[in-house]
Coordinates of C-alpha atoms and ligand atoms in Angstrom, one line a residue:
X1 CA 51.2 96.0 -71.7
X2 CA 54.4 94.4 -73.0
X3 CA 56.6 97.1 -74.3
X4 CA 60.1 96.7 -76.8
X5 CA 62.0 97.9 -73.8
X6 CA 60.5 95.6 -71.4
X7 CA 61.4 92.7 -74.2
X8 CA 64.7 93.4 -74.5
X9 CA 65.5 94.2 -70.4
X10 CA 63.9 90.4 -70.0
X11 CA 65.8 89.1 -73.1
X12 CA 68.7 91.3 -71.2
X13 CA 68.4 89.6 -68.2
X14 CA 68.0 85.6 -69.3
X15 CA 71.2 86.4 -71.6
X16 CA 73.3 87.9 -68.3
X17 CA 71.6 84.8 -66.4
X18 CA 72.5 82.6 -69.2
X19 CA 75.8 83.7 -69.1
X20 CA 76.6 83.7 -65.5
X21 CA 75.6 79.9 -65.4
X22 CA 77.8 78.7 -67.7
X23 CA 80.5 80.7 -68.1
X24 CA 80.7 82.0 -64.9
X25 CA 82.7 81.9 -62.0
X26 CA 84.0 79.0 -62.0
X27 CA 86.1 80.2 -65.2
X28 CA 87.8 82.6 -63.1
X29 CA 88.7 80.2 -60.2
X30 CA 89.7 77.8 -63.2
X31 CA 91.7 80.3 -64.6
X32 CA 93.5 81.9 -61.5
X33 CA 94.5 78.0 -61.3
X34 CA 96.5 77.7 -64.1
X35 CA 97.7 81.5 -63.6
X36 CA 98.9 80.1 -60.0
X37 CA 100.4 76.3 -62.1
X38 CA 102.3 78.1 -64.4
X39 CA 104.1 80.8 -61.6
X40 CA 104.8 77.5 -60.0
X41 CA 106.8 75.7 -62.6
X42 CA 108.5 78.9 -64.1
X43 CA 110.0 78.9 -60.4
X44 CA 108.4 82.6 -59.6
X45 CA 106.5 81.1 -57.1
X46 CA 108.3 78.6 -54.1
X47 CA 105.0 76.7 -52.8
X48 CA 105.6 76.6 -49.0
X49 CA 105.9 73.4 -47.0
X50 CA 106.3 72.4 -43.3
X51 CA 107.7 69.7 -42.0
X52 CA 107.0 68.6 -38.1
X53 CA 109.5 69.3 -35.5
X54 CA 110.1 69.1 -31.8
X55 CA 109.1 72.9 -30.2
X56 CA 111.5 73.7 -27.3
X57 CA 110.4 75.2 -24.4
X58 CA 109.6 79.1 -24.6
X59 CA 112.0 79.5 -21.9
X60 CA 114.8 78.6 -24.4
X61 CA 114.3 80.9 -27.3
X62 CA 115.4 84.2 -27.6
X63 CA 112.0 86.9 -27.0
X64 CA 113.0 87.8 -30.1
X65 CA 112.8 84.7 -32.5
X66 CA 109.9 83.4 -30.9
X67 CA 107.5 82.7 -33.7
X68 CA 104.1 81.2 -32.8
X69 CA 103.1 81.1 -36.4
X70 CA 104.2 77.3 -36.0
X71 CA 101.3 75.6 -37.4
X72 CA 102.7 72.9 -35.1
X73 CA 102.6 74.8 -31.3
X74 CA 98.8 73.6 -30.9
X75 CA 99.6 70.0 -31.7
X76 CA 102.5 70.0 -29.5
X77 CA 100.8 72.0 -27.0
X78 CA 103.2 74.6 -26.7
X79 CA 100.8 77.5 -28.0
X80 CA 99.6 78.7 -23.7
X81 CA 103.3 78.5 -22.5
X82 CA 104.9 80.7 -25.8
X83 CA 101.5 82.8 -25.7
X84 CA 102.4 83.1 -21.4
X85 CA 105.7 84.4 -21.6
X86 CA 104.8 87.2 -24.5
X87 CA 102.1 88.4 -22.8
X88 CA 104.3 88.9 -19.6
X89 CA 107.7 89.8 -21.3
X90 CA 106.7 91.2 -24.8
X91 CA 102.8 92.2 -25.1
X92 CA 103.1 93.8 -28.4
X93 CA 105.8 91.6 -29.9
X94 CA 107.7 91.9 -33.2
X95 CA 109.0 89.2 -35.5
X96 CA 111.2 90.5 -38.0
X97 CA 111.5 86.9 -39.9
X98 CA 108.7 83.8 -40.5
X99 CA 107.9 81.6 -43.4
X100 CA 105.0 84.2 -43.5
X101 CA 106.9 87.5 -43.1
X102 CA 107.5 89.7 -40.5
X103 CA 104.6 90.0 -38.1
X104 CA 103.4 92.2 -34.9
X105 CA 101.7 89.7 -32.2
X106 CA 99.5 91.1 -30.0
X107 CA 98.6 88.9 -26.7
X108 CA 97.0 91.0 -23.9
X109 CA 93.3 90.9 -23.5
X110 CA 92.9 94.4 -23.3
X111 CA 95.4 95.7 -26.5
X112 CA 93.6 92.7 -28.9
X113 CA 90.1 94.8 -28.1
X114 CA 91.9 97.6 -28.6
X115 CA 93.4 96.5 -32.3
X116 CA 89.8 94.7 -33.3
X117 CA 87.4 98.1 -32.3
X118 CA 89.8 100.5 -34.5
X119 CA 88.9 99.6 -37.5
X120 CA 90.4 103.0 -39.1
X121 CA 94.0 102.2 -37.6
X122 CA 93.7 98.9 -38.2
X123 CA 92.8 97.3 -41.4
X124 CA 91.3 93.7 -42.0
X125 CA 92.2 94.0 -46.0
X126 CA 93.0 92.0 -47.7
X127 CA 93.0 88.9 -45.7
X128 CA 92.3 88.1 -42.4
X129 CA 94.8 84.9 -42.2
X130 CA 98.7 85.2 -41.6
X131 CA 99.7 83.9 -44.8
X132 CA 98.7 85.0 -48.5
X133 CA 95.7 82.4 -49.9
X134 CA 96.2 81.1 -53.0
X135 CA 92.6 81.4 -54.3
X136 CA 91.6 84.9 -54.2
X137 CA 87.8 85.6 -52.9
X138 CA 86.1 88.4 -51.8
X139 CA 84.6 88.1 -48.1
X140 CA 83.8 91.2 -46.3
X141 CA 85.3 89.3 -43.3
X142 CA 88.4 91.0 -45.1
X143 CA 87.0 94.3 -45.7
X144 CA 86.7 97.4 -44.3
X145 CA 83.8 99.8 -43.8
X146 CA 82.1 101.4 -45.7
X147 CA 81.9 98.0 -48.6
X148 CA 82.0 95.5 -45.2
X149 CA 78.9 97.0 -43.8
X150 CA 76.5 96.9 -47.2
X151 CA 77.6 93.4 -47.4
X152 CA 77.1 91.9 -43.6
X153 CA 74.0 94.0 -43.7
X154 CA 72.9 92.2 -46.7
X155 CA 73.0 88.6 -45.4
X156 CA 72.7 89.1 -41.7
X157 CA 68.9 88.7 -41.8
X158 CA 69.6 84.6 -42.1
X159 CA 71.2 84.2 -38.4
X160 CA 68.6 86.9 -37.2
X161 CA 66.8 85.8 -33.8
X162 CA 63.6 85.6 -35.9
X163 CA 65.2 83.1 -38.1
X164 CA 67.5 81.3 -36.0
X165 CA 63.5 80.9 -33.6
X166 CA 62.5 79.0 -37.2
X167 CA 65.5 76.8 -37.4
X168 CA 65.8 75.9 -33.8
X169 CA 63.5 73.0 -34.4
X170 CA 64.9 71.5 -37.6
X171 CA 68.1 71.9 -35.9
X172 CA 66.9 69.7 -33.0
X173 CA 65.2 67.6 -35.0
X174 CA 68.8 66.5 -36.8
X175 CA 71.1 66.7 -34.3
X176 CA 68.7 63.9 -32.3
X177 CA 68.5 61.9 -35.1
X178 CA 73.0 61.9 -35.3
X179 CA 72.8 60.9 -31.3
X180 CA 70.4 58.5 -31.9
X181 CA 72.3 56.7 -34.4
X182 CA 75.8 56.7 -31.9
X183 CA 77.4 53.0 -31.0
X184 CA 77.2 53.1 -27.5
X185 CA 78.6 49.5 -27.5
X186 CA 82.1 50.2 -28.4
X187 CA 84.6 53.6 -29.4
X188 CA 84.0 56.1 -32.1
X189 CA 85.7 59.2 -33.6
X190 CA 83.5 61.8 -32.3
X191 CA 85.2 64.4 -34.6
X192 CA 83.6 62.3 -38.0
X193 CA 80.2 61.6 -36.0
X194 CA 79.4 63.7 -34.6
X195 CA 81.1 67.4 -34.7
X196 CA 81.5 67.3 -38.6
X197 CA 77.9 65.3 -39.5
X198 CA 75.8 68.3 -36.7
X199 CA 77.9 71.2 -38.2
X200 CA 77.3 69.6 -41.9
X201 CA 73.7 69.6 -41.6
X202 CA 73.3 72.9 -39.5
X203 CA 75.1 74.4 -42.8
X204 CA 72.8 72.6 -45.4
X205 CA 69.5 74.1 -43.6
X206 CA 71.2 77.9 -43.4
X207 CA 72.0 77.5 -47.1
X208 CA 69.2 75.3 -47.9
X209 CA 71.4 72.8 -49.5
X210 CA 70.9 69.4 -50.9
X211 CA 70.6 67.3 -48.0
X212 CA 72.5 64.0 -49.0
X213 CA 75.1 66.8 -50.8
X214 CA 76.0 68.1 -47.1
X215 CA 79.5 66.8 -46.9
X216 CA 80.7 68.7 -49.9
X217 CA 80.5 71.8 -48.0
X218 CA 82.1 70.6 -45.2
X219 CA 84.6 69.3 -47.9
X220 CA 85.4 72.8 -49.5
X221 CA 85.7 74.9 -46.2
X222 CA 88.1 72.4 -45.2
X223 CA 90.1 72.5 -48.3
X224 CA 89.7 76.0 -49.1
X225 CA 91.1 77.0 -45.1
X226 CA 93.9 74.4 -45.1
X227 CA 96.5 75.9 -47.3
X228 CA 100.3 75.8 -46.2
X229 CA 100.6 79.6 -47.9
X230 CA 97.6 81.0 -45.7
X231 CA 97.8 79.2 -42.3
X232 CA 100.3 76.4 -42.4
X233 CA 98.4 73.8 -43.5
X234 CA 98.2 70.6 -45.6
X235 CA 95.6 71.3 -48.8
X236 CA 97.3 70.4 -52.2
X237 CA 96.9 73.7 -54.3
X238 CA 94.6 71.3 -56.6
X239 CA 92.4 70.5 -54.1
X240 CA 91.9 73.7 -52.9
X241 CA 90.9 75.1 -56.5
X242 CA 88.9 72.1 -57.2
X243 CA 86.7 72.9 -54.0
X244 CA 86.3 76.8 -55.4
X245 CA 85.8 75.8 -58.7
X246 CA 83.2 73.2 -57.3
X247 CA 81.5 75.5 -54.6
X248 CA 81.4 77.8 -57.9
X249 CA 79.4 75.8 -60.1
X250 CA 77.1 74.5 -57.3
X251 CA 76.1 77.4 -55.4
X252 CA 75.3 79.2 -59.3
X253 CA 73.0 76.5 -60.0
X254 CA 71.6 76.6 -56.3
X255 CA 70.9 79.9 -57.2
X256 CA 68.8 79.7 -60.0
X257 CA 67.0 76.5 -59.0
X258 CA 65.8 78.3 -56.3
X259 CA 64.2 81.3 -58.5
X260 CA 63.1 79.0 -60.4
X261 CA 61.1 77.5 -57.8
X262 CA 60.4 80.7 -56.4
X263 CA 59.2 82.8 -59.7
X264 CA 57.0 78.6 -60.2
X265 CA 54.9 80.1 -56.8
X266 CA 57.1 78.1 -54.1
X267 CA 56.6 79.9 -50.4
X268 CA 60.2 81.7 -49.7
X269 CA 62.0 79.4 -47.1
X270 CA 64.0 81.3 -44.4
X271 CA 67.8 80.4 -45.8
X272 CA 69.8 82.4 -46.9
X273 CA 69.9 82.4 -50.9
X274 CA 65.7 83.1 -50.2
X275 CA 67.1 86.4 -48.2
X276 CA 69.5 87.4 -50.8
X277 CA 67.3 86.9 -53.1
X278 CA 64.1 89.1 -51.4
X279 CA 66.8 91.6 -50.4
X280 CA 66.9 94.7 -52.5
X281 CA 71.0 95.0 -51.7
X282 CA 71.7 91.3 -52.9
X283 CA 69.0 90.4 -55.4
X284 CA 71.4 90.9 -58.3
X285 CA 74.2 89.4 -56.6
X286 CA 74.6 86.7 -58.8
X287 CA 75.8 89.2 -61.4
X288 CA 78.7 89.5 -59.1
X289 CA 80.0 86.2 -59.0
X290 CA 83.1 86.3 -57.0
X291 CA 81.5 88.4 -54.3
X292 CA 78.2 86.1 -54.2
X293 CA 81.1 83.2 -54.4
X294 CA 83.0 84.6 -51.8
X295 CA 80.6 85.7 -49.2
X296 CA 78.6 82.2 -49.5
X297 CA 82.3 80.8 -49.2
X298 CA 82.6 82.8 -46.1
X299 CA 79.4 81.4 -44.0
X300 CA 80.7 78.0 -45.2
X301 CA 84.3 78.3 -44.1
X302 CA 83.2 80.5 -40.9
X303 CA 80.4 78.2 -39.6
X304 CA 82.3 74.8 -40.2
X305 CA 85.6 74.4 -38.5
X306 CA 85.0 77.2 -35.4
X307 CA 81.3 75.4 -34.4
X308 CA 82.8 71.9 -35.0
X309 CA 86.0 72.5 -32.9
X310 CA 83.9 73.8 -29.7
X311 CA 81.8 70.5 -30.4
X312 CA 84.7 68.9 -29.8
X313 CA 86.7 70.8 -27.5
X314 CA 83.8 71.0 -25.1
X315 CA 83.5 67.2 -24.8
X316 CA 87.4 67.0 -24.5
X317 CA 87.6 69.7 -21.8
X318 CA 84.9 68.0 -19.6
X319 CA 87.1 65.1 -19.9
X320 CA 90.2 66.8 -18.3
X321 CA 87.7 68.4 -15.9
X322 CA 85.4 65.6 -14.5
X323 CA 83.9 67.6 -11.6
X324 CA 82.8 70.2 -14.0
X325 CA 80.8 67.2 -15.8
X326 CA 79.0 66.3 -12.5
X327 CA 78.5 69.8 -11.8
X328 CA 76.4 70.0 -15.1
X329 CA 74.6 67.0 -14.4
X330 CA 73.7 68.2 -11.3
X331 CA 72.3 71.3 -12.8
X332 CA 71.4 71.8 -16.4
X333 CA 70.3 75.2 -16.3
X334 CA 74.4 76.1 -17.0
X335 CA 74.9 74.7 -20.1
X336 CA 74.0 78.2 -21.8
X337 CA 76.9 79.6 -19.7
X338 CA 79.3 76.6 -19.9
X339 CA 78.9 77.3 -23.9
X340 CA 80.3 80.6 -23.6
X341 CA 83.1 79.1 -21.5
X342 CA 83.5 75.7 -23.8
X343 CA 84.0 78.6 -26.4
X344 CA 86.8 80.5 -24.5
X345 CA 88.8 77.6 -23.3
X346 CA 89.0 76.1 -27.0
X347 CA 89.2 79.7 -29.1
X348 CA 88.3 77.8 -32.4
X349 CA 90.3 80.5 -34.6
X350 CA 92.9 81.4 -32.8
X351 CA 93.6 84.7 -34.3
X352 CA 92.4 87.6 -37.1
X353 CA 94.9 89.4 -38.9
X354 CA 95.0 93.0 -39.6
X355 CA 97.6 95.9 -41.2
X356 CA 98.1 99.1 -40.2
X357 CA 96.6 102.0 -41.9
X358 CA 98.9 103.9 -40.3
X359 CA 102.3 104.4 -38.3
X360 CA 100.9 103.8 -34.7
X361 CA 102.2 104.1 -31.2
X362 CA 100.9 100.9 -29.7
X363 CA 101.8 99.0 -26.2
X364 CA 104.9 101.1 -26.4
X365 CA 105.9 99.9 -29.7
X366 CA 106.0 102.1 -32.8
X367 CA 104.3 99.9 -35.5
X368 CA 104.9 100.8 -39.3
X369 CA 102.1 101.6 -42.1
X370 CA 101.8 98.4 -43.5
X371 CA 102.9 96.2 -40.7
X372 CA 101.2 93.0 -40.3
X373 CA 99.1 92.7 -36.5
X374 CA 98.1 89.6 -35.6
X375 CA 95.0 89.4 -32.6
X376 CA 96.0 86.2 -30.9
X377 CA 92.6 85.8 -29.5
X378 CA 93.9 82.2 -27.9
X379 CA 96.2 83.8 -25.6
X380 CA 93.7 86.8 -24.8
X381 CA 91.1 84.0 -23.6
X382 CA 94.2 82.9 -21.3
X383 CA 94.9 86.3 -20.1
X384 CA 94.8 86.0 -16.4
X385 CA 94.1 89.9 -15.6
X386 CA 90.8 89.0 -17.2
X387 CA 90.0 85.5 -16.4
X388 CA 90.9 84.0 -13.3
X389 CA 92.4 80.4 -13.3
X390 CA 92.0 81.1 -16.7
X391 CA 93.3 77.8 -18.3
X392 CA 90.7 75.9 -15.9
X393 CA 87.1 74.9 -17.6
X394 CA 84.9 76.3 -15.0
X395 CA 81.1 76.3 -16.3
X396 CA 79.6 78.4 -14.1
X397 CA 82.6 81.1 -14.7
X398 CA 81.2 84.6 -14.0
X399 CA 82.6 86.2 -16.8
X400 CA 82.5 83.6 -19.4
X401 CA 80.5 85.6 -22.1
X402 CA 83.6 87.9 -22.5
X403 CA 85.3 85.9 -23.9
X404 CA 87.3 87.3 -27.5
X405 CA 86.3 84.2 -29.6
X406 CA 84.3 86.0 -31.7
X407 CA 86.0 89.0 -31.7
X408 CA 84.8 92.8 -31.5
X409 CA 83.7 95.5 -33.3
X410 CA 82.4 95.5 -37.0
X411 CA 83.6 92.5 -37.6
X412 CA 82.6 90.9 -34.3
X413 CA 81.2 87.2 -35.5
X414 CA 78.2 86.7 -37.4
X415 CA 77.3 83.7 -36.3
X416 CA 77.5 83.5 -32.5
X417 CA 73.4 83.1 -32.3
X418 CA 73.7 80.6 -33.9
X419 CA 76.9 78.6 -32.7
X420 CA 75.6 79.3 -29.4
X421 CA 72.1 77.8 -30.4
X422 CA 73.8 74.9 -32.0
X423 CA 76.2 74.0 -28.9
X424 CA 73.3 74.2 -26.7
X425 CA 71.0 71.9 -28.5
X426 CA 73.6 69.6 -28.7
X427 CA 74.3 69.6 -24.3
X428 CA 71.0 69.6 -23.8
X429 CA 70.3 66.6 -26.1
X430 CA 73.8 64.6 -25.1
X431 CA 72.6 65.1 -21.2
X432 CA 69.0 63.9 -22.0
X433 CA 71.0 60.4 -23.5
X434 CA 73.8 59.9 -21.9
X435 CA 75.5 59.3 -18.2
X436 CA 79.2 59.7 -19.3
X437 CA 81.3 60.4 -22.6
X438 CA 84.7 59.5 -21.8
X439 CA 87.7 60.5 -24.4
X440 CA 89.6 57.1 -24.7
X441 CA 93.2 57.9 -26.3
X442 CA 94.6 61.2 -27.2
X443 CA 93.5 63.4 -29.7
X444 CA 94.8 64.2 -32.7
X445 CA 95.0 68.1 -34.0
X446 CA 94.6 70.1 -37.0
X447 CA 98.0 71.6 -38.2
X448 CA 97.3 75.2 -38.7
X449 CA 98.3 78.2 -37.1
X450 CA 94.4 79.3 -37.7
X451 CA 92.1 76.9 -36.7
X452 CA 92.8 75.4 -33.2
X453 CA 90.9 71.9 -33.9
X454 CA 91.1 68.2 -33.5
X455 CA 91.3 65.8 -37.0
X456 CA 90.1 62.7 -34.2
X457 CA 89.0 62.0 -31.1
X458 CA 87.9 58.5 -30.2
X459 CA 85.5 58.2 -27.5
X460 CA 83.2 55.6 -25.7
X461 CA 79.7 56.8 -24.4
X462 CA 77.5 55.4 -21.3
X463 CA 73.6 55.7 -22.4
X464 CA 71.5 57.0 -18.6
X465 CA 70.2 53.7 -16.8
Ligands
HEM501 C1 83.5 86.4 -38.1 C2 84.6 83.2 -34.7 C3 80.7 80.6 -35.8 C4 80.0 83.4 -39.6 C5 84.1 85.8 -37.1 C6 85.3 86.2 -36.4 C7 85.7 85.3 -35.5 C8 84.7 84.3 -35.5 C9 86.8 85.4 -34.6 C10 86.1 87.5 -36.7 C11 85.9 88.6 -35.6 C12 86.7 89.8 -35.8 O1 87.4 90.0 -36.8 O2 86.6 90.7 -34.9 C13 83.6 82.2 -34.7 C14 83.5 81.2 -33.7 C15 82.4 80.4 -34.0 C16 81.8 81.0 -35.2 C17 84.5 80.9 -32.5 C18 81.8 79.3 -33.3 C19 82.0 78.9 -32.1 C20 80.1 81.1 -36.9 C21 79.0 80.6 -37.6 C22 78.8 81.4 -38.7 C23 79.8 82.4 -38.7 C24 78.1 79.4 -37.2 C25 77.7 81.4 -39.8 C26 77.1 80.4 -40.2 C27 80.8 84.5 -39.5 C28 80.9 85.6 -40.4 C29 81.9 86.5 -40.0 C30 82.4 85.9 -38.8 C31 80.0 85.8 -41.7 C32 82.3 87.8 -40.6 C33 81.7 88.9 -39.9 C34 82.2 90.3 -40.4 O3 83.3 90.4 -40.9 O4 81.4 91.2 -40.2 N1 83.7 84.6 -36.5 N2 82.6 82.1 -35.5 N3 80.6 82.2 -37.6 N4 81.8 84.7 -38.5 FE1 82.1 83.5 -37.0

């Protein structure tokens, strides 16, 4: 029986629904925008900028001015030598002065586990980047326990072995049809078409996305990670905002299309707006907009650049390595392993930030409540006392699944099933194709002092006889 109360709480509910499509979140984004403008030209605010300049050796700075926040040191490949003498001379390293404040760096294997399993010493609010980002969202990447653990809890489900089982195929299926579609006739950038187009579609099946819409998340993770303010990169502040206020509006509507189709008797898919949507944790979190924005914003940004960097990076490193190449010829049962070790040598982010809760006594250095500790995870996967030869590519490495690319401890990456998965799929369908991919020309990197990528990376491939 229909009841007054029952009328209203439905009226209730197609009002707040109402409401959160149209005004929504995008208004806010919008909003902190022109908050962000106006700071700007009333001079408040001094936008950060870098310009590119030659790196001298490591051996020629002072220990203590040496500042591997450069968002240059990957491009000029200086990032292993700085991160070698800090680990040996200055483990737990201070830098009283950077275009992103003062900062502790932590470089030994051993004290970055230590840092990423303490959780209550060690905070990962309110960002987990060096710099401040301009557009403020709320991940639980960048929040502590208790409110990080409802939230991871609540979308987990979607990279669950179960699901990831269902997805294997589909994933297959379109990473075949990009190889099938490669010039083997003459050079390509492997970076547009291959790393970004897999990684592009693996995102639109998690989030079950409009298909031939797939580049527009690839589009907003890259704008919304590429600030100068948060990691030294090159996003115009109007870009970044128009990719929030976009990823805003389109996820919103994604929402409600899909219980529409859903409540119109559609079976529930396995991606993950269906699981927040079935979940009793998330199933009104639409009403939150800037943490249903956020968190979606954060499988987006966290899936894109890490999985299409080790896409790269692996190709690349077999390059500099040849025998390893014939050694996984010769047997294809290592890819699984030489994934874990594609994903060490490359380190796609190459550090988390955290602040202390706390004063600390750490590595023999007294760090401050409210110091800024930065987990170089890159120079952890290049600390010899853990991995022998460890700047070497070696596939059938021992201990290759230790590596610290996807960090440890509560916040110990989401998505390594499924990178893993991905990165597999894609060696054992290249080695199925093709004799040889040979890099022709030099690379080209991402400037960042976040993301340790490639923007191109021409390459010629050799189909089997
Ligand atoms: C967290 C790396 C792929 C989703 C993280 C963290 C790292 C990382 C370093 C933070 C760990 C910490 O603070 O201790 C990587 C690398 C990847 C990868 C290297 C690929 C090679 C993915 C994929 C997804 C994903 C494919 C999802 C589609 C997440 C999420 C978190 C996370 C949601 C936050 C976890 C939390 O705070 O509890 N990832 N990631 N990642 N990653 Fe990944």
């Amino acid at each position: 029986m229909t009841t007054t109360s029952n009328v209203l709480d439905r009226a209730k509910t197609i009002v707040t629904d109402k409401v959160q499509a149209t005004i929504p979140v995008d208004r806010q984004v919008q909003a902190a925008h022109a908050v962000k403008k106006a700071k700007r030209r009333a001079g408040l605010e001094t936008p950060l900028a870098f310009t590119e300049a030659p790196i001298p050796n490591p051996a020629d700075v002072p220990l203590a001015e040496i500042d591997v926040s450069n968002p240059f040191m990957n491009r000029q490949g200086k990032w292993y030598p700085y991160f070698a003498r800090l680990r040996e001379e200055a483990p737990v390293h201070y830098l009283a002065d950077s275009p992103f404040g003062p900062f502790w760096s932590i470089t030994r294997y051993e004290d970055i586990q230590a840092v990423d399993s303490n959780p209550e010493v060690f905070s990962a609010e309110p960002y987990i980047v060096l710099g401040t980002p301009p557009m403020p969202a709320e991940m639980f990447i960048a929040m502590d326990p208790p409110k990080h653990d409802v939230q991871r809890k609540s979308v987990q489900s979607v990279v669950a072995p179960r699901n990831l089982k269902e997805m294997e195929g589909l994933i297959r299926e379109r990473v075949q049809e990009v190889l099938d579609g490669l010039p083997t006739d003459e050079p390509f950038d492997w970076v547009e078409r291959v790393s970004i187009e897999i990684t592009g579609r693996m995102l639109a099946t998690l989030l079950d996305y409009p298909y031939e819409r797939r580049r527009e998340l690839t589009r907003w993770s890259d704008a919304m990670g590429g600030s100068a303010e948060a990691t030294g990169g090159t996003t115009h502040l109007d870009d970044l905002f128009t990719a929030g206020v976009e990823l805003a509006r389109s996820f919103t509507a994604l929402w409600h299309d899909k219980a529409a189709r859903r409540a119109a008797g559609e079976p529930d898919g396995f991606d993950l707006i269906t699981l927040m949507q079935t979940s009793e944790d998330t199933k009104d979190l639409i009403k939150k907009p800037m943490e249903f924005i956020g968190n979606l914003a954060l499988l987006i940004i966290g899936g894109n650049d890490t999985t299409r960097n080790s896409m790269t990076g692996g190709v690349f490193a077999l390059n500099q390595y040849p025998d390893q190449f014939e050694k996984l010829k010769a047997d294809p049962s290592l890819i699984p392993n030489m994934v874990s070790e594609i994903i060490r040598w490359q380190t796609p982010l190459a550090y988390m930030r955290r602040v202390a809760k706390e004063d600390v006594h750490f590595g023999g250095q007294f760090i401050r409540k409210g110091d800024v500790v930065v987990m170089w995870y890159a120079s952890g996967n290049r600390d010899e006392s853990k991995f022998e030869n460890a700047d070497a590519l070696i596939i059938d490495r021992k201990n290759a699944r230790n590596h610290m690319s996807f960090g440890f401890g509560v916040h110990r990456c989401m998505g390594n099933r499924l990178a893993e998965m991905q990165l597999r799929i894609l060696w054992e369908e290249l080695l199925e194709r093709f004799d040889r991919i040979d890099v022709v020309g030099e690379p080209t990197y991402v400037q960042s002092n976040f993301v340790k990528g490639y923007e191109k990376m021409m390459v010629q491939l050799t189909p089997k006889a």
